mmCIF file of C-alpha atoms and ligand atoms in Angstrom:
data_model
loop_
_atom_site.group_PDB
_atom_site.id
_atom_site.type_symbol
_atom_site.label_atom_id
_atom_site.label_comp_id
_atom_site.label_asym_id
_atom_site.label_seq_id
_atom_site.Cartn_x
_atom_site.Cartn_y
_atom_site.Cartn_z
ATOM 1 C CA MET A 1 -62.441 -0.836 51.565
ATOM 2 C CA LYS A 2 -58.818 -1.250 52.481
ATOM 3 C CA GLY A 3 -57.077 -4.561 51.683
ATOM 4 C CA ALA A 4 -53.752 -6.248 52.296
ATOM 5 C CA LEU A 5 -52.056 -9.013 50.377
ATOM 6 C CA ILE A 6 -49.904 -11.845 51.680
ATOM 7 C CA GLY A 7 -47.800 -13.640 49.048
ATOM 8 C CA CYS A 8 -46.510 -11.603 46.123
ATOM 9 C CA GLY A 9 -45.683 -14.506 43.789
ATOM 10 C CA PHE A 10 -46.696 -15.694 40.295
ATOM 11 C CA PHE A 11 -50.403 -15.514 40.686
ATOM 12 C CA ALA A 12 -50.766 -12.644 43.068
ATOM 13 C CA VAL A 13 -49.950 -10.244 40.326
ATOM 14 C CA ASN A 14 -53.359 -11.019 38.770
ATOM 15 C CA GLN A 15 -55.046 -10.472 42.096
ATOM 16 C CA MET A 16 -53.388 -7.060 42.461
ATOM 17 C CA HIS A 17 -54.574 -6.082 38.969
ATOM 18 C CA GLY A 18 -58.109 -7.222 39.884
ATOM 19 C CA TRP A 19 -58.118 -5.075 43.041
ATOM 20 C CA ARG A 20 -56.747 -2.037 41.237
ATOM 21 C CA ASP A 21 -59.717 -2.242 38.830
ATOM 22 C CA LEU A 22 -62.240 -2.134 41.654
ATOM 23 C CA PRO A 23 -62.939 1.484 42.569
ATOM 24 C CA GLU A 24 -64.176 0.606 46.140
ATOM 25 C CA VAL A 25 -60.875 -1.179 46.982
ATOM 26 C CA GLU A 26 -57.478 0.156 47.913
ATOM 27 C CA MET A 27 -54.630 -2.223 48.678
ATOM 28 C CA VAL A 28 -52.712 -0.520 51.399
ATOM 29 C CA ALA A 29 -50.192 -3.146 52.484
ATOM 30 C CA ILE A 30 -48.368 -6.162 51.063
ATOM 31 C CA CYS A 31 -46.344 -8.993 52.538
ATOM 32 C CA ASP A 32 -43.833 -11.525 51.219
ATOM 33 C CA ARG A 33 -40.963 -13.330 52.921
ATOM 34 C CA ASP A 34 -38.983 -12.781 49.738
ATOM 35 C CA PRO A 35 -37.705 -9.146 49.531
ATOM 36 C CA GLU A 36 -37.396 -9.318 45.743
ATOM 37 C CA ARG A 37 -41.065 -10.218 45.218
ATOM 38 C CA LEU A 38 -41.990 -7.591 47.726
ATOM 39 C CA SER A 39 -40.252 -4.819 45.746
ATOM 40 C CA ILE A 40 -41.415 -6.102 42.325
ATOM 41 C CA VAL A 41 -45.132 -6.071 43.380
ATOM 42 C CA GLY A 42 -44.806 -3.062 45.650
ATOM 43 C CA ASP A 43 -43.270 -0.944 42.869
ATOM 44 C CA GLU A 44 -45.660 -2.179 40.126
ATOM 45 C CA PHE A 45 -48.768 -1.393 42.204
ATOM 46 C CA ALA A 46 -47.336 1.566 44.186
ATOM 47 C CA VAL A 47 -47.883 0.049 47.702
ATOM 48 C CA ASP A 48 -45.632 1.703 50.221
ATOM 49 C CA ARG A 49 -46.352 -0.490 53.245
ATOM 50 C CA ARG A 50 -44.270 -3.599 52.675
ATOM 51 C CA TYR A 51 -43.681 -6.354 55.191
ATOM 52 C CA GLN A 52 -41.618 -9.514 55.271
ATOM 53 C CA SER A 53 -43.606 -10.775 58.269
ATOM 54 C CA ALA A 54 -47.360 -11.243 58.246
ATOM 55 C CA GLU A 55 -47.453 -10.879 62.046
ATOM 56 C CA ALA A 56 -45.871 -7.429 61.712
ATOM 57 C CA MET A 57 -48.386 -6.397 59.080
ATOM 58 C CA PHE A 58 -51.353 -7.481 61.170
ATOM 59 C CA PHE A 59 -49.825 -5.783 64.281
ATOM 60 C CA ASP A 60 -49.809 -2.466 62.333
ATOM 61 C CA GLY A 61 -53.344 -3.159 60.937
ATOM 62 C CA GLY A 62 -55.336 -0.533 59.051
ATOM 63 C CA PHE A 63 -57.088 -2.849 56.553
ATOM 64 C CA ASP A 64 -60.576 -4.315 56.258
ATOM 65 C CA PHE A 65 -59.620 -7.635 54.675
ATOM 66 C CA VAL A 66 -56.597 -9.697 53.796
ATOM 67 C CA ASP A 67 -55.949 -11.629 50.519
ATOM 68 C CA ILE A 68 -53.772 -14.683 51.169
ATOM 69 C CA ALA A 69 -51.960 -15.745 47.948
ATOM 70 C CA THR A 70 -49.232 -17.926 49.322
ATOM 71 C CA THR A 71 -48.865 -21.633 48.523
ATOM 72 C CA VAL A 72 -50.824 -24.189 50.487
ATOM 73 C CA GLY A 73 -48.355 -24.961 53.347
ATOM 74 C CA SER A 74 -48.935 -21.481 54.955
ATOM 75 C CA HIS A 75 -52.662 -21.208 54.529
ATOM 76 C CA ARG A 76 -53.756 -22.515 57.923
ATOM 77 C CA ALA A 77 -51.339 -20.347 59.996
ATOM 78 C CA LEU A 78 -52.171 -17.221 57.936
ATOM 79 C CA VAL A 79 -55.909 -17.721 58.062
ATOM 80 C CA GLU A 80 -55.767 -18.286 61.813
ATOM 81 C CA LEU A 81 -53.628 -15.138 62.154
ATOM 82 C CA ALA A 82 -56.279 -13.124 60.316
ATOM 83 C CA VAL A 83 -58.977 -14.648 62.484
ATOM 84 C CA ARG A 84 -57.040 -13.701 65.712
ATOM 85 C CA HIS A 85 -56.830 -10.115 64.394
ATOM 86 C CA LYS A 86 -60.547 -10.190 63.441
ATOM 87 C CA VAL A 87 -59.752 -9.515 59.764
ATOM 88 C CA PRO A 88 -61.951 -11.025 56.997
ATOM 89 C CA ALA A 89 -59.848 -13.294 54.832
ATOM 90 C CA ILE A 90 -59.671 -14.629 51.330
ATOM 91 C CA CYS A 91 -57.489 -17.701 50.988
ATOM 92 C CA GLN A 92 -56.176 -19.179 47.717
ATOM 93 C CA LYS A 93 -56.979 -22.737 46.754
ATOM 94 C CA PRO A 94 -56.024 -25.443 47.640
ATOM 95 C CA PHE A 95 -57.635 -24.619 51.001
ATOM 96 C CA ALA A 96 -55.074 -26.480 53.136
ATOM 97 C CA PRO A 97 -52.660 -29.388 53.206
ATOM 98 C CA THR A 98 -55.324 -31.713 54.745
ATOM 99 C CA LEU A 99 -59.079 -31.717 55.298
ATOM 100 C CA GLU A 100 -58.526 -31.624 58.993
ATOM 101 C CA ASP A 101 -56.634 -28.340 58.672
ATOM 102 C CA ALA A 102 -59.388 -26.947 56.392
ATOM 103 C CA LYS A 103 -62.094 -27.970 58.952
ATOM 104 C CA ALA A 104 -60.112 -26.256 61.733
ATOM 105 C CA MET A 105 -59.829 -23.097 59.673
ATOM 106 C CA VAL A 106 -63.495 -22.986 59.042
ATOM 107 C CA ALA A 107 -64.309 -23.580 62.654
ATOM 108 C CA ALA A 108 -61.901 -20.865 63.852
ATOM 109 C CA ALA A 109 -63.454 -18.308 61.398
ATOM 110 C CA GLU A 110 -67.007 -19.235 62.310
ATOM 111 C CA VAL A 111 -66.394 -19.184 66.143
ATOM 112 C CA ALA A 112 -64.860 -15.638 65.737
ATOM 113 C CA GLY A 113 -67.633 -14.569 63.266
ATOM 114 C CA ILE A 114 -65.005 -13.660 60.590
ATOM 115 C CA PRO A 115 -65.855 -14.044 56.914
ATOM 116 C CA LEU A 116 -63.671 -16.506 55.052
ATOM 117 C CA MET A 117 -63.732 -17.054 51.318
ATOM 118 C CA ILE A 118 -61.636 -19.513 49.281
ATOM 119 C CA HIS A 119 -60.400 -18.003 46.102
ATOM 120 C CA GLU A 120 -61.975 -20.769 43.896
ATOM 121 C CA ASN A 121 -62.336 -18.720 40.768
ATOM 122 C CA PHE A 122 -62.984 -21.267 37.984
ATOM 123 C CA ARG A 123 -66.719 -21.239 38.513
ATOM 124 C CA TRP A 124 -66.501 -17.497 37.831
ATOM 125 C CA GLN A 125 -65.196 -18.048 34.276
ATOM 126 C CA THR A 126 -67.471 -16.481 31.692
ATOM 127 C CA PRO A 127 -67.945 -19.752 29.747
ATOM 128 C CA ILE A 128 -68.815 -21.649 32.981
ATOM 129 C CA LEU A 129 -71.316 -18.923 34.025
ATOM 130 C CA ALA A 130 -72.823 -19.238 30.516
ATOM 131 C CA VAL A 131 -73.257 -23.059 30.983
ATOM 132 C CA LYS A 132 -74.839 -22.498 34.439
ATOM 133 C CA ALA A 133 -77.258 -19.923 32.932
ATOM 134 C CA VAL A 134 -78.409 -22.453 30.225
ATOM 135 C CA LEU A 135 -79.046 -25.051 33.011
ATOM 136 C CA ASP A 136 -80.939 -22.503 35.178
ATOM 137 C CA SER A 137 -83.038 -21.454 32.197
ATOM 138 C CA GLY A 138 -84.506 -24.964 31.917
ATOM 139 C CA ALA A 139 -83.808 -24.970 28.151
ATOM 140 C CA ILE A 140 -82.445 -28.481 28.149
ATOM 141 C CA GLY A 141 -84.488 -29.796 31.121
ATOM 142 C CA GLU A 142 -83.151 -31.840 34.037
ATOM 143 C CA PRO A 143 -79.513 -33.011 33.618
ATOM 144 C CA PHE A 144 -78.840 -36.655 34.247
ATOM 145 C CA TRP A 145 -75.163 -36.914 33.007
ATOM 146 C CA GLY A 146 -72.290 -34.523 32.830
ATOM 147 C CA ARG A 147 -68.575 -34.301 31.983
ATOM 148 C CA VAL A 148 -66.104 -31.571 33.140
ATOM 149 C CA SER A 149 -62.913 -32.036 31.249
ATOM 150 C CA PHE A 150 -59.529 -30.274 31.214
ATOM 151 C CA ARG A 151 -56.877 -32.050 29.130
ATOM 152 C CA SER A 152 -53.680 -30.222 28.129
ATOM 153 C CA GLY A 153 -50.004 -30.535 27.488
ATOM 154 C CA PHE A 154 -49.224 -26.952 28.546
ATOM 155 C CA ASP A 155 -45.960 -26.451 30.562
ATOM 156 C CA VAL A 156 -47.321 -25.177 33.881
ATOM 157 C CA PHE A 157 -44.072 -26.040 35.638
ATOM 158 C CA SER A 158 -42.046 -23.135 34.246
ATOM 159 C CA GLY A 159 -44.328 -20.544 35.898
ATOM 160 C CA GLN A 160 -45.079 -22.659 39.010
ATOM 161 C CA PRO A 161 -42.035 -24.926 39.609
ATOM 162 C CA TYR A 162 -43.500 -26.197 42.974
ATOM 163 C CA LEU A 163 -46.111 -28.081 40.960
ATOM 164 C CA ALA A 164 -43.430 -30.565 39.770
ATOM 165 C CA ARG A 165 -42.246 -31.291 43.301
ATOM 166 C CA GLY A 166 -45.403 -32.116 45.278
ATOM 167 C CA LYS A 167 -46.456 -35.750 45.970
ATOM 168 C CA ARG A 168 -49.919 -34.575 44.891
ATOM 169 C CA PHE A 169 -50.245 -32.622 41.679
ATOM 170 C CA ILE A 170 -53.160 -32.501 39.225
ATOM 171 C CA ILE A 171 -56.114 -33.252 41.499
ATOM 172 C CA GLU A 172 -54.915 -30.900 44.260
ATOM 173 C CA ASP A 173 -53.913 -28.094 41.943
ATOM 174 C CA LEU A 174 -56.246 -28.212 38.890
ATOM 175 C CA GLY A 175 -58.761 -30.993 39.465
ATOM 176 C CA ILE A 176 -59.942 -29.044 42.508
ATOM 177 C CA HIS A 177 -61.234 -26.381 40.147
ATOM 178 C CA SER A 178 -62.934 -28.955 37.879
ATOM 179 C CA LEU A 179 -64.544 -30.667 40.903
ATOM 180 C CA ASP A 180 -65.833 -27.310 42.110
ATOM 181 C CA ILE A 181 -67.293 -26.728 38.627
ATOM 182 C CA ALA A 182 -69.010 -30.078 38.830
ATOM 183 C CA ARG A 183 -70.524 -29.082 42.194
ATOM 184 C CA PHE A 184 -71.487 -25.733 40.833
ATOM 185 C CA LEU A 185 -73.321 -27.252 37.842
ATOM 186 C CA PHE A 186 -74.712 -30.512 39.293
ATOM 187 C CA GLY A 187 -74.837 -29.934 43.039
ATOM 188 C CA ASP A 188 -73.084 -31.660 45.925
ATOM 189 C CA ALA A 189 -71.709 -35.177 45.368
ATOM 190 C CA SER A 190 -71.858 -38.094 47.779
ATOM 191 C CA ARG A 191 -69.613 -40.781 46.229
ATOM 192 C CA MET A 192 -66.341 -40.660 44.322
ATOM 193 C CA THR A 193 -64.469 -43.272 42.290
ATOM 194 C CA ALA A 194 -61.069 -42.178 40.935
ATOM 195 C CA ARG A 195 -58.014 -43.490 39.003
ATOM 196 C CA THR A 196 -54.772 -41.575 38.627
ATOM 197 C CA ARG A 197 -51.612 -41.903 36.535
ATOM 198 C CA ARG A 198 -48.222 -40.256 36.331
ATOM 199 C CA ILE A 199 -47.134 -39.959 32.699
ATOM 200 C CA ASN A 200 -44.459 -37.243 32.966
ATOM 201 C CA PRO A 201 -41.411 -38.986 34.568
ATOM 202 C CA ASP A 202 -39.926 -35.592 35.713
ATOM 203 C CA ILE A 203 -42.551 -34.750 38.196
ATOM 204 C CA ALA A 204 -43.379 -36.269 41.565
ATOM 205 C CA GLY A 205 -47.190 -36.391 41.503
ATOM 206 C CA GLU A 206 -50.010 -37.646 39.321
ATOM 207 C CA ASP A 207 -50.635 -35.685 36.087
ATOM 208 C CA VAL A 208 -53.744 -37.612 34.892
ATOM 209 C CA ALA A 209 -56.925 -38.301 36.860
ATOM 210 C CA THR A 210 -60.304 -39.727 35.899
ATOM 211 C CA MET A 211 -63.066 -39.299 38.492
ATOM 212 C CA LEU A 212 -66.656 -40.487 38.601
ATOM 213 C CA LEU A 213 -69.010 -38.668 40.874
ATOM 214 C CA ASP A 214 -72.530 -39.507 42.142
ATOM 215 C CA HIS A 215 -74.370 -36.238 42.772
ATOM 216 C CA ASP A 216 -77.296 -35.958 45.314
ATOM 217 C CA SER A 217 -79.330 -34.532 42.337
ATOM 218 C CA GLY A 218 -79.108 -37.874 40.577
ATOM 219 C CA VAL A 219 -76.564 -36.641 38.070
ATOM 220 C CA THR A 220 -73.612 -38.919 37.363
ATOM 221 C CA SER A 221 -70.598 -36.869 36.285
ATOM 222 C CA ILE A 222 -67.119 -37.560 34.961
ATOM 223 C CA VAL A 223 -64.413 -35.102 35.900
ATOM 224 C CA ASP A 224 -61.254 -35.824 33.903
ATOM 225 C CA VAL A 225 -57.962 -33.843 34.041
ATOM 226 C CA SER A 226 -54.644 -34.306 32.400
ATOM 227 C CA TYR A 227 -51.343 -32.389 31.821
ATOM 228 C CA ALA A 228 -50.034 -35.226 29.669
ATOM 229 C CA THR A 229 -52.334 -34.741 26.716
ATOM 230 C CA LYS A 230 -50.640 -33.608 23.529
ATOM 231 C CA LEU A 231 -53.333 -32.279 21.163
ATOM 232 C CA PRO A 232 -52.883 -30.642 17.698
ATOM 233 C CA GLU A 233 -54.258 -27.367 19.157
ATOM 234 C CA GLU A 234 -53.385 -26.736 22.817
ATOM 235 C CA PRO A 235 -56.529 -25.794 24.669
ATOM 236 C CA PHE A 236 -54.970 -24.533 27.963
ATOM 237 C CA PRO A 237 -56.649 -23.351 30.132
ATOM 238 C CA GLU A 238 -60.093 -24.104 28.709
ATOM 239 C CA THR A 239 -62.534 -26.443 30.557
ATOM 240 C CA PHE A 240 -64.808 -28.453 28.305
ATOM 241 C CA VAL A 241 -68.331 -29.366 29.489
ATOM 242 C CA GLU A 242 -70.803 -31.927 28.246
ATOM 243 C CA ILE A 243 -74.312 -32.210 29.644
ATOM 244 C CA ASP A 244 -77.091 -34.603 28.717
ATOM 245 C CA ALA A 245 -80.496 -33.654 30.069
ATOM 246 C CA SER A 246 -84.156 -34.642 29.800
ATOM 247 C CA ARG A 247 -84.998 -32.244 26.992
ATOM 248 C CA GLY A 248 -81.654 -31.759 25.214
ATOM 249 C CA THR A 249 -77.889 -31.442 25.458
ATOM 250 C CA LEU A 250 -75.203 -28.872 26.016
ATOM 251 C CA ARG A 251 -71.542 -28.963 24.782
ATOM 252 C CA LEU A 252 -68.894 -26.359 25.768
ATOM 253 C CA GLY A 253 -65.930 -27.021 23.456
ATOM 254 C CA LYS A 254 -62.743 -25.570 22.075
ATOM 255 C CA ASP A 255 -62.459 -21.781 21.609
ATOM 256 C CA TYR A 256 -65.460 -21.312 23.994
ATOM 257 C CA ARG A 257 -68.030 -22.616 21.572
ATOM 258 C CA LEU A 258 -71.277 -23.422 23.235
ATOM 259 C CA THR A 259 -73.808 -25.610 21.562
ATOM 260 C CA VAL A 260 -77.243 -25.989 23.129
ATOM 261 C CA HIS A 261 -79.630 -28.433 21.577
ATOM 262 C CA GLY A 262 -83.264 -28.563 22.775
ATOM 263 C CA PRO A 263 -86.811 -29.110 21.538
ATOM 264 C CA ASP A 264 -86.694 -25.658 19.837
ATOM 265 C CA GLY A 265 -83.632 -26.488 17.823
ATOM 266 C CA THR A 266 -79.809 -26.097 18.023
ATOM 267 C CA ARG A 267 -78.052 -22.796 19.070
ATOM 268 C CA GLU A 268 -74.406 -22.285 18.810
ATOM 269 C CA ASN A 269 -72.561 -19.262 20.087
ATOM 270 C CA ARG A 270 -69.174 -18.187 21.476
ATOM 271 C CA VAL A 271 -68.986 -17.537 25.248
ATOM 272 C CA ALA A 272 -65.453 -16.216 25.218
ATOM 273 C CA PRO A 273 -64.003 -14.339 28.182
ATOM 274 C CA THR A 274 -63.214 -10.644 28.001
ATOM 275 C CA LEU A 275 -59.553 -9.861 27.443
ATOM 276 C CA LEU A 276 -59.047 -7.362 30.212
ATOM 277 C CA PRO A 277 -56.407 -4.602 29.515
ATOM 278 C CA TRP A 278 -53.863 -6.156 31.879
ATOM 279 C CA ALA A 279 -54.519 -9.747 30.879
ATOM 280 C CA SER A 280 -52.631 -11.969 28.429
ATOM 281 C CA ARG A 281 -53.608 -14.946 26.305
ATOM 282 C CA PRO A 282 -54.118 -17.803 27.033
ATOM 283 C CA TRP A 283 -54.556 -16.867 30.685
ATOM 284 C CA HIS A 284 -57.261 -14.276 30.170
ATOM 285 C CA ASN A 285 -60.078 -16.698 30.970
ATOM 286 C CA ILE A 286 -58.589 -17.288 34.424
ATOM 287 C CA GLN A 287 -57.637 -13.671 34.840
ATOM 288 C CA GLU A 288 -61.116 -12.413 34.227
ATOM 289 C CA SER A 289 -62.505 -14.913 36.755
ATOM 290 C CA VAL A 290 -60.102 -13.401 39.343
ATOM 291 C CA ALA A 291 -61.730 -9.997 38.794
ATOM 292 C CA LEU A 292 -65.202 -11.433 39.019
ATOM 293 C CA ILE A 293 -64.620 -13.376 42.280
ATOM 294 C CA GLN A 294 -63.035 -10.291 43.852
ATOM 295 C CA LYS A 295 -66.146 -8.226 42.886
ATOM 296 C CA HIS A 296 -68.327 -10.944 44.465
ATOM 297 C CA TRP A 297 -66.166 -10.754 47.712
ATOM 298 C CA VAL A 298 -66.590 -7.003 47.985
ATOM 299 C CA GLU A 299 -70.312 -7.143 47.370
ATOM 300 C CA ARG A 300 -70.859 -9.903 49.920
ATOM 301 C CA LEU A 301 -68.608 -8.371 52.512
ATOM 302 C CA ALA A 302 -70.357 -5.030 52.189
ATOM 303 C CA ALA A 303 -73.749 -6.819 52.431
ATOM 304 C CA GLY A 304 -72.648 -9.014 55.418
ATOM 305 C CA ARG A 305 -73.526 -12.103 53.404
ATOM 306 C CA GLU A 306 -71.612 -15.380 52.989
ATOM 307 C CA PRO A 307 -69.717 -15.626 49.706
ATOM 308 C CA ASP A 308 -70.574 -18.510 47.373
ATOM 309 C CA THR A 309 -67.156 -20.123 47.792
ATOM 310 C CA SER A 310 -66.950 -19.549 51.596
ATOM 311 C CA GLY A 311 -64.686 -21.763 53.619
ATOM 312 C CA ARG A 312 -67.693 -23.739 54.609
ATOM 313 C CA ASP A 313 -68.786 -24.302 51.027
ATOM 314 C CA ASN A 314 -65.268 -25.119 49.912
ATOM 315 C CA LEU A 315 -64.884 -27.930 52.468
ATOM 316 C CA LYS A 316 -67.212 -29.927 50.159
ATOM 317 C CA THR A 317 -64.954 -29.329 47.134
ATOM 318 C CA PHE A 318 -61.806 -30.031 49.151
ATOM 319 C CA ALA A 319 -63.438 -33.292 50.456
ATOM 320 C CA LEU A 320 -63.868 -34.403 46.846
ATOM 321 C CA VAL A 321 -60.094 -33.887 46.317
ATOM 322 C CA GLU A 322 -59.347 -36.007 49.473
ATOM 323 C CA ALA A 323 -61.917 -38.622 48.300
ATOM 324 C CA ALA A 324 -60.232 -38.833 44.904
ATOM 325 C CA TYR A 325 -56.852 -39.548 46.332
ATOM 326 C CA LEU A 326 -58.239 -42.082 48.776
ATOM 327 C CA SER A 327 -60.282 -43.783 46.037
ATOM 328 C CA ALA A 328 -57.330 -44.027 43.721
ATOM 329 C CA GLU A 329 -55.052 -45.326 46.432
ATOM 330 C CA ARG A 330 -57.507 -48.016 47.633
ATOM 331 C CA GLY A 331 -59.140 -48.831 44.219
ATOM 332 C CA GLU A 332 -62.537 -48.327 45.875
ATOM 333 C CA THR A 333 -65.436 -45.961 45.787
ATOM 334 C CA VAL A 334 -65.291 -43.433 48.706
ATOM 335 C CA ASP A 335 -68.360 -42.083 50.507
ATOM 336 C CA LEU A 336 -68.075 -38.367 51.138
ATOM 337 C CA GLY A 337 -70.119 -38.780 54.294
ATOM 338 C CA ASP A 338 -67.139 -40.522 55.851
ATOM 339 C CA LEU A 339 -64.971 -37.462 55.319
ATOM 340 C CA LEU A 340 -67.200 -34.464 56.053
HETATM 341 P P1 NAD B 401 -45.575 -18.597 44.257
HETATM 342 O O1 NAD B 401 -44.634 -19.514 44.902
HETATM 343 O O2 NAD B 401 -45.190 -17.957 42.928
HETATM 344 O O3 NAD B 401 -45.888 -17.381 45.235
HETATM 345 C C1 NAD B 401 -46.131 -17.531 46.590
HETATM 346 C C2 NAD B 401 -45.468 -16.373 47.288
HETATM 347 O O4 NAD B 401 -45.807 -16.490 48.665
HETATM 348 C C3 NAD B 401 -43.917 -16.419 47.302
HETATM 349 O O5 NAD B 401 -43.464 -15.172 46.736
HETATM 350 C C4 NAD B 401 -43.472 -16.687 48.739
HETATM 351 O O6 NAD B 401 -42.282 -16.032 49.039
HETATM 352 C C5 NAD B 401 -44.675 -16.083 49.474
HETATM 353 N N1 NAD B 401 -44.855 -16.719 50.823
HETATM 354 C C6 NAD B 401 -45.024 -18.071 51.065
HETATM 355 N N2 NAD B 401 -45.278 -18.240 52.389
HETATM 356 C C7 NAD B 401 -45.300 -16.968 52.932
HETATM 357 C C8 NAD B 401 -45.509 -16.465 54.261
HETATM 358 N N3 NAD B 401 -45.756 -17.328 55.318
HETATM 359 N N4 NAD B 401 -45.536 -15.179 54.476
HETATM 360 C C9 NAD B 401 -45.185 -14.346 53.431
HETATM 361 N N5 NAD B 401 -44.997 -14.731 52.201
HETATM 362 C C10 NAD B 401 -45.044 -16.041 51.932
HETATM 363 O O7 NAD B 401 -47.000 -19.381 44.101
HETATM 364 P P2 NAD B 401 -48.151 -19.027 43.093
HETATM 365 O O8 NAD B 401 -48.001 -19.808 41.877
HETATM 366 O O9 NAD B 401 -48.385 -17.535 43.017
HETATM 367 O O10 NAD B 401 -49.361 -19.736 43.920
HETATM 368 C C11 NAD B 401 -49.879 -19.178 45.030
HETATM 369 C C12 NAD B 401 -51.236 -19.832 45.359
HETATM 370 O O11 NAD B 401 -52.131 -19.475 44.318
HETATM 371 C C13 NAD B 401 -51.175 -21.333 45.409
HETATM 372 O O12 NAD B 401 -52.010 -21.833 46.476
HETATM 373 C C14 NAD B 401 -51.729 -21.785 44.044
HETATM 374 O O13 NAD B 401 -52.394 -23.031 44.054
HETATM 375 C C15 NAD B 401 -52.752 -20.659 43.796
HETATM 376 N N6 NAD B 401 -52.999 -20.465 42.346
HETATM 377 C C16 NAD B 401 -54.319 -20.231 42.065
HETATM 378 C C17 NAD B 401 -54.681 -20.045 40.774
HETATM 379 C C18 NAD B 401 -56.170 -19.823 40.464
HETATM 380 O O14 NAD B 401 -56.548 -19.682 39.322
HETATM 381 N N7 NAD B 401 -57.007 -19.698 41.475
HETATM 382 C C19 NAD B 401 -53.721 -20.071 39.747
HETATM 383 C C20 NAD B 401 -52.375 -20.211 40.083
HETATM 384 C C21 NAD B 401 -52.007 -20.420 41.420
HETATM 385 O O1 89V B 402 -55.409 -22.485 38.307
HETATM 386 C C1 89V B 402 -54.492 -22.966 38.892
HETATM 387 O O2 89V B 402 -54.634 -23.244 40.040
HETATM 388 C C2 89V B 402 -53.105 -23.057 38.273
HETATM 389 C C3 89V B 402 -53.011 -23.766 36.953
HETATM 390 C C4 89V B 402 -54.111 -23.389 35.972
HETATM 391 C C5 89V B 402 -51.675 -23.563 36.292
HETATM 392 O O3 89V B 402 -53.120 -25.191 37.214
HETATM 393 O O4 89V B 402 -52.221 -23.639 39.161
#
């Protein structure tokens, strides 16, 4: 399978490592408006075909899928370009600047019959997969309450300076992952109540959000995210999970410790991610999930099946983001049915 990459920035390097590890994939072309990024990534991964224009890269063609790793403002135009050229596309999160854009992108891909996957990788993290496996095993019974929590004081702005400038910050950038994990574990949600705060005076958007979700399954969940939380031990980028269920409980805590308590007793084990040869702490949890979602894409593309985080699926995660901002702004609960 031949692939091409658009956007050779901070995060794309992980994606290129992931592709290099997959024997069935060869990345044959890369594109970035910035010539410096183009040569850094092109040299590191020995890709000769380098473009500053995505249009020129698609015109030359010769690849089976495109991996779009630019920031959100360009996602719609680039996905639509891929669709026009009939090239299956992966698009980084956040899906698009607005829900209307995201819906238009899904519609364009579906009308043309072109696979579209959103690179929503957090549900592919080893500890999150371990939590899902416990739920699916029935060991703790039917969940009725859950919490997905990401609280940190890590400086994300040095690697991703654009995060400090956007009017929207933590829900759109990080909460989007946590909301997707909540959907992955507890199913789709129909109502959202949210509160936000900006604690760091040097950024434009909110850096704390507390969200309450009503899931169709009957689960009530809390999704709370913060980049203003100064802890004695920095947990970045770990997601903590708490689940109360009919027969027991589950806790995923610091250092990937998973405690499962049920009628047969209490089991504690570590569900730490693998440190891949190219990965670096503390990012290795995220980096491994990149490799896993890419494997999933290749398998589904080869089988002609929709990926789990397809554009269509991710509209429901993205709608939760929109609903959270609306709820926080209005001080009201927002019904997801009004958005989707
Ligand atoms: P970045 O700014 O470092 O890189 C983006 C690159 O895209 C830049 O080099 C820029 O020149 C290039 N670019 C932008 N528009 C272009 C266009 N139209 N044509 C060609 N090149 C273009 O950003 P980043 O931090 O790497 O983030 C990229 C995306 O990845 C964002 O959407 C971000 O939210 C996402 N991200 C995802 C994860 C994750 O775990 N899934 C982690 C970090 C970032
Ligand atoms: O995963 C992400 O999307 C990143 C980070 C973890 C830094 O928030 O932007």
